[in-house]
PDB file of C-alpha atoms in Angstrom:
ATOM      1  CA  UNK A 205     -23.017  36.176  29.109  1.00 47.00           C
ATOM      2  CA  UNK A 206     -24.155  34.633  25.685  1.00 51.00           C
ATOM      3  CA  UNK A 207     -21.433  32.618  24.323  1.00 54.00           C
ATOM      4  CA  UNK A 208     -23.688  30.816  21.423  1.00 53.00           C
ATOM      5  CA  UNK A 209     -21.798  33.288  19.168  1.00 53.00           C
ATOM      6  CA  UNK A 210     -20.501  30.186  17.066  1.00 56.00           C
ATOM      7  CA  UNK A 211     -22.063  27.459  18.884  1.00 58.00           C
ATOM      8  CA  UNK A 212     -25.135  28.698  18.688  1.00 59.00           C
ATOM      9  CA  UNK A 213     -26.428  26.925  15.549  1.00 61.00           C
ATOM     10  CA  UNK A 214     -23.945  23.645  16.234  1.00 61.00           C
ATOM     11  CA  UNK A 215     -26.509  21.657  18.384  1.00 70.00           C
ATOM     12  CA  UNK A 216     -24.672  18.360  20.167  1.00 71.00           C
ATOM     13  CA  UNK A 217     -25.772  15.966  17.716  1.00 80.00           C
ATOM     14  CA  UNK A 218     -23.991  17.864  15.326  1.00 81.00           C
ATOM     15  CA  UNK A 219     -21.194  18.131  16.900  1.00 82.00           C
ATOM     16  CA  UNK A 220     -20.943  14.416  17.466  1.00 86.00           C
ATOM     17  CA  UNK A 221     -21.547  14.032  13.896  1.00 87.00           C
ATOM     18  CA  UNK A 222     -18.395  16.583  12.994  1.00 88.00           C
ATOM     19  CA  UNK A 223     -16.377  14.500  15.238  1.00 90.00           C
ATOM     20  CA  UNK A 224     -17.419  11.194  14.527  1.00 92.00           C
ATOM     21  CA  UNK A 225     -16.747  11.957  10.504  1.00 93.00           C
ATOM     22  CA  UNK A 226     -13.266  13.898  11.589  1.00 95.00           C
ATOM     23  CA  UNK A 227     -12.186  10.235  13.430  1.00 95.00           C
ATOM     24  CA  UNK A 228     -12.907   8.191  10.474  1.00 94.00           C
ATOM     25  CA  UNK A 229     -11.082  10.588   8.151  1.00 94.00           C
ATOM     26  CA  UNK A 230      -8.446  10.279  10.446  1.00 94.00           C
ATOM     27  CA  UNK A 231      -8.503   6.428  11.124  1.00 94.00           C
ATOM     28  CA  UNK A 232      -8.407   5.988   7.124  1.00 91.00           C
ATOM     29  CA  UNK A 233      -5.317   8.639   6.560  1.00 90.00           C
ATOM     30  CA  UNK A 234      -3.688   5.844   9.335  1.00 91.00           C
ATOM     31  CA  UNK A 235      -4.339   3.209   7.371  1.00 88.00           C
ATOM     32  CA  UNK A 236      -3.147   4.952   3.458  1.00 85.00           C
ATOM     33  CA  UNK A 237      -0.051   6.325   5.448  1.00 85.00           C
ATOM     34  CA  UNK A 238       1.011   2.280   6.874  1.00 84.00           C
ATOM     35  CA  UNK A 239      -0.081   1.000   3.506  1.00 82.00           C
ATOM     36  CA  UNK A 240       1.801   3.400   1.702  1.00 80.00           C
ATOM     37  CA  UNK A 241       4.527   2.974   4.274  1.00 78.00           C
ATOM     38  CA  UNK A 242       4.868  -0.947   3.225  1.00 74.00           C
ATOM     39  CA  UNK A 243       4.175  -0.832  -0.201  1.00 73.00           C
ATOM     40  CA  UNK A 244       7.607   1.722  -0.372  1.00 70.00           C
ATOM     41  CA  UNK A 245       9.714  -0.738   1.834  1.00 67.00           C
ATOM     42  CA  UNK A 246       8.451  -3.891  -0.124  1.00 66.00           C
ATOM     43  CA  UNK A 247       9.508  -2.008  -3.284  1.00 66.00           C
ATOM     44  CA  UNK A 248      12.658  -1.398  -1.870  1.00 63.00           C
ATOM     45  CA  UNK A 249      13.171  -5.185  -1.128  1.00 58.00           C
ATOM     46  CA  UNK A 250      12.912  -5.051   2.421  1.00 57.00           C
ATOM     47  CA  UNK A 251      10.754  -5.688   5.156  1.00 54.00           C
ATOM     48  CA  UNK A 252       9.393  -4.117   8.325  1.00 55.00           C
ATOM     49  CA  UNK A 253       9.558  -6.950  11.280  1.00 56.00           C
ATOM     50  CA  UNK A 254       8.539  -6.573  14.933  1.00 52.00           C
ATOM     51  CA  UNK A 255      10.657  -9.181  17.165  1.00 50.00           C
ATOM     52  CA  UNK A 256       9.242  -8.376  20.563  1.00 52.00           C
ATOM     53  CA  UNK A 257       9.416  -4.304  21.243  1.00 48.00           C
ATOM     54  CA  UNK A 258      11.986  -4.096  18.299  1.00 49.00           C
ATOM     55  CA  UNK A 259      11.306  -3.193  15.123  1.00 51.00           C
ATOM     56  CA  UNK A 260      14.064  -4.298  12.425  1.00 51.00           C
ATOM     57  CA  UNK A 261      14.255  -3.798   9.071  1.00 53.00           C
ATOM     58  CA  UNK A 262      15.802  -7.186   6.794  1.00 54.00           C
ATOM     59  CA  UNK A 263      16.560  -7.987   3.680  1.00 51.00           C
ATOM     60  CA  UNK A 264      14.143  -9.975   1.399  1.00 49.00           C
ATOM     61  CA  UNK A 265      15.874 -11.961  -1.265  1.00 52.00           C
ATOM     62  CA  UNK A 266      14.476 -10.943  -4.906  1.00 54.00           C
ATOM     63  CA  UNK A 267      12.475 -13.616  -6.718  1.00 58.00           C
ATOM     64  CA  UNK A 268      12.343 -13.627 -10.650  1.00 57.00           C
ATOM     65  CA  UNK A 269      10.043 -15.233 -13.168  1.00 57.00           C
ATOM     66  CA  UNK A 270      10.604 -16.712 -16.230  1.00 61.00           C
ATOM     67  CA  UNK A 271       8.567 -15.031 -19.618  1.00 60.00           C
ATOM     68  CA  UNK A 272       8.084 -16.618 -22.408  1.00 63.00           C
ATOM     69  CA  UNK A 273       7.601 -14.278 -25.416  1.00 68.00           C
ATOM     70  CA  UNK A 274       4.641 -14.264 -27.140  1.00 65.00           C
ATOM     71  CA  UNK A 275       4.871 -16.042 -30.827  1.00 62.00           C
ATOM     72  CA  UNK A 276       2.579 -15.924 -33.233  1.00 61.00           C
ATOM     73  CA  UNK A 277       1.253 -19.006 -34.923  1.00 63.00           C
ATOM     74  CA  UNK A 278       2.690 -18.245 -38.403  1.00 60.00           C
ATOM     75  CA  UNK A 279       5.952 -18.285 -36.928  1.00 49.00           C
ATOM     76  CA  UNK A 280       7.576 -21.741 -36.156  1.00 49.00           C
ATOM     77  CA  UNK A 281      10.869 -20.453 -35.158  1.00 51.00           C
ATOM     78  CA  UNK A 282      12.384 -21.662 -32.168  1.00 50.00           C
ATOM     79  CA  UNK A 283      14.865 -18.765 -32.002  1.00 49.00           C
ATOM     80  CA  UNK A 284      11.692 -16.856 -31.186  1.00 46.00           C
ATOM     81  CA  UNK A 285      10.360 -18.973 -28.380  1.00 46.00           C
ATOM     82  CA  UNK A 286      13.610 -18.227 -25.973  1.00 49.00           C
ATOM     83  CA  UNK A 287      12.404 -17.339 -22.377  1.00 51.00           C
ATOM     84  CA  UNK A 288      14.361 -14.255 -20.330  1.00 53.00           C
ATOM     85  CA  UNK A 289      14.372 -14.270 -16.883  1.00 54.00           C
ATOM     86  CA  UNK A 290      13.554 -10.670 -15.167  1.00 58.00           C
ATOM     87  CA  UNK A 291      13.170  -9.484 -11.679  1.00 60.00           C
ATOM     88  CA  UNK A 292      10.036 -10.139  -9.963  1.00 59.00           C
ATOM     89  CA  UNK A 293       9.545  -7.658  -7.009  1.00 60.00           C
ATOM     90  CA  UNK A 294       6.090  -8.366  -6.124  1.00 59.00           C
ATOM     91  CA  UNK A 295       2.543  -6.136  -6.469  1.00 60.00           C
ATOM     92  CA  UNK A 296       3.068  -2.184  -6.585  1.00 60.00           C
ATOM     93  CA  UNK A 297       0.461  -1.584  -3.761  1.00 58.00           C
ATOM     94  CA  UNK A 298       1.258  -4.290  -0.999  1.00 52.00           C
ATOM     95  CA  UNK A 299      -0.818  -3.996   2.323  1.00 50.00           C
TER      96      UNK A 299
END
């Protein structure tokens, strides 16, 4: 019985090369999908920890930064030249 009906034409090294390229496709949707996974809990303000064979999610306090607005030369003002503080939750894409 020929059964070379579809892998007639897909020699072995081809195949290993098919399944070698379908691994690393995989092994990089791993790594997007964790990356992604802590980027969206860092946003959130919290983080993933592993004590032992438990995984537990805590709290991270938020930090903020003081701005200074910008002022141009011309203007002297001091009025101008107040600082705010705002919320400083870290880089958007965390890994």
């Amino acid at each position: 019985m020929n059964r070379s009906i579809f892998f007639g034409k897909l020699t072995a090294s081809l195949f290993t090369k098919l399944l070698v390229m379908l691994l690393v496709v995989l092994f990089f949707a791993f790594i997007v999908s964790v990356e992604s996974l802590c980027g969206a809990l860092f946003r959130s303000g919290r983080s993933l920890v592993r004590v032992g064979n438990i995984e537990s999610i805590e709290e991270i306090p938020k930090r903020s930064v003081e701005v200074q607005e910008f002022v141009p030369i011309a203007s002297s003002s001091k009025e101008e030249s107040r600082s705010e503080s705002i919320p400083f939750a870290g880089p958007r894409f965390w890994f």
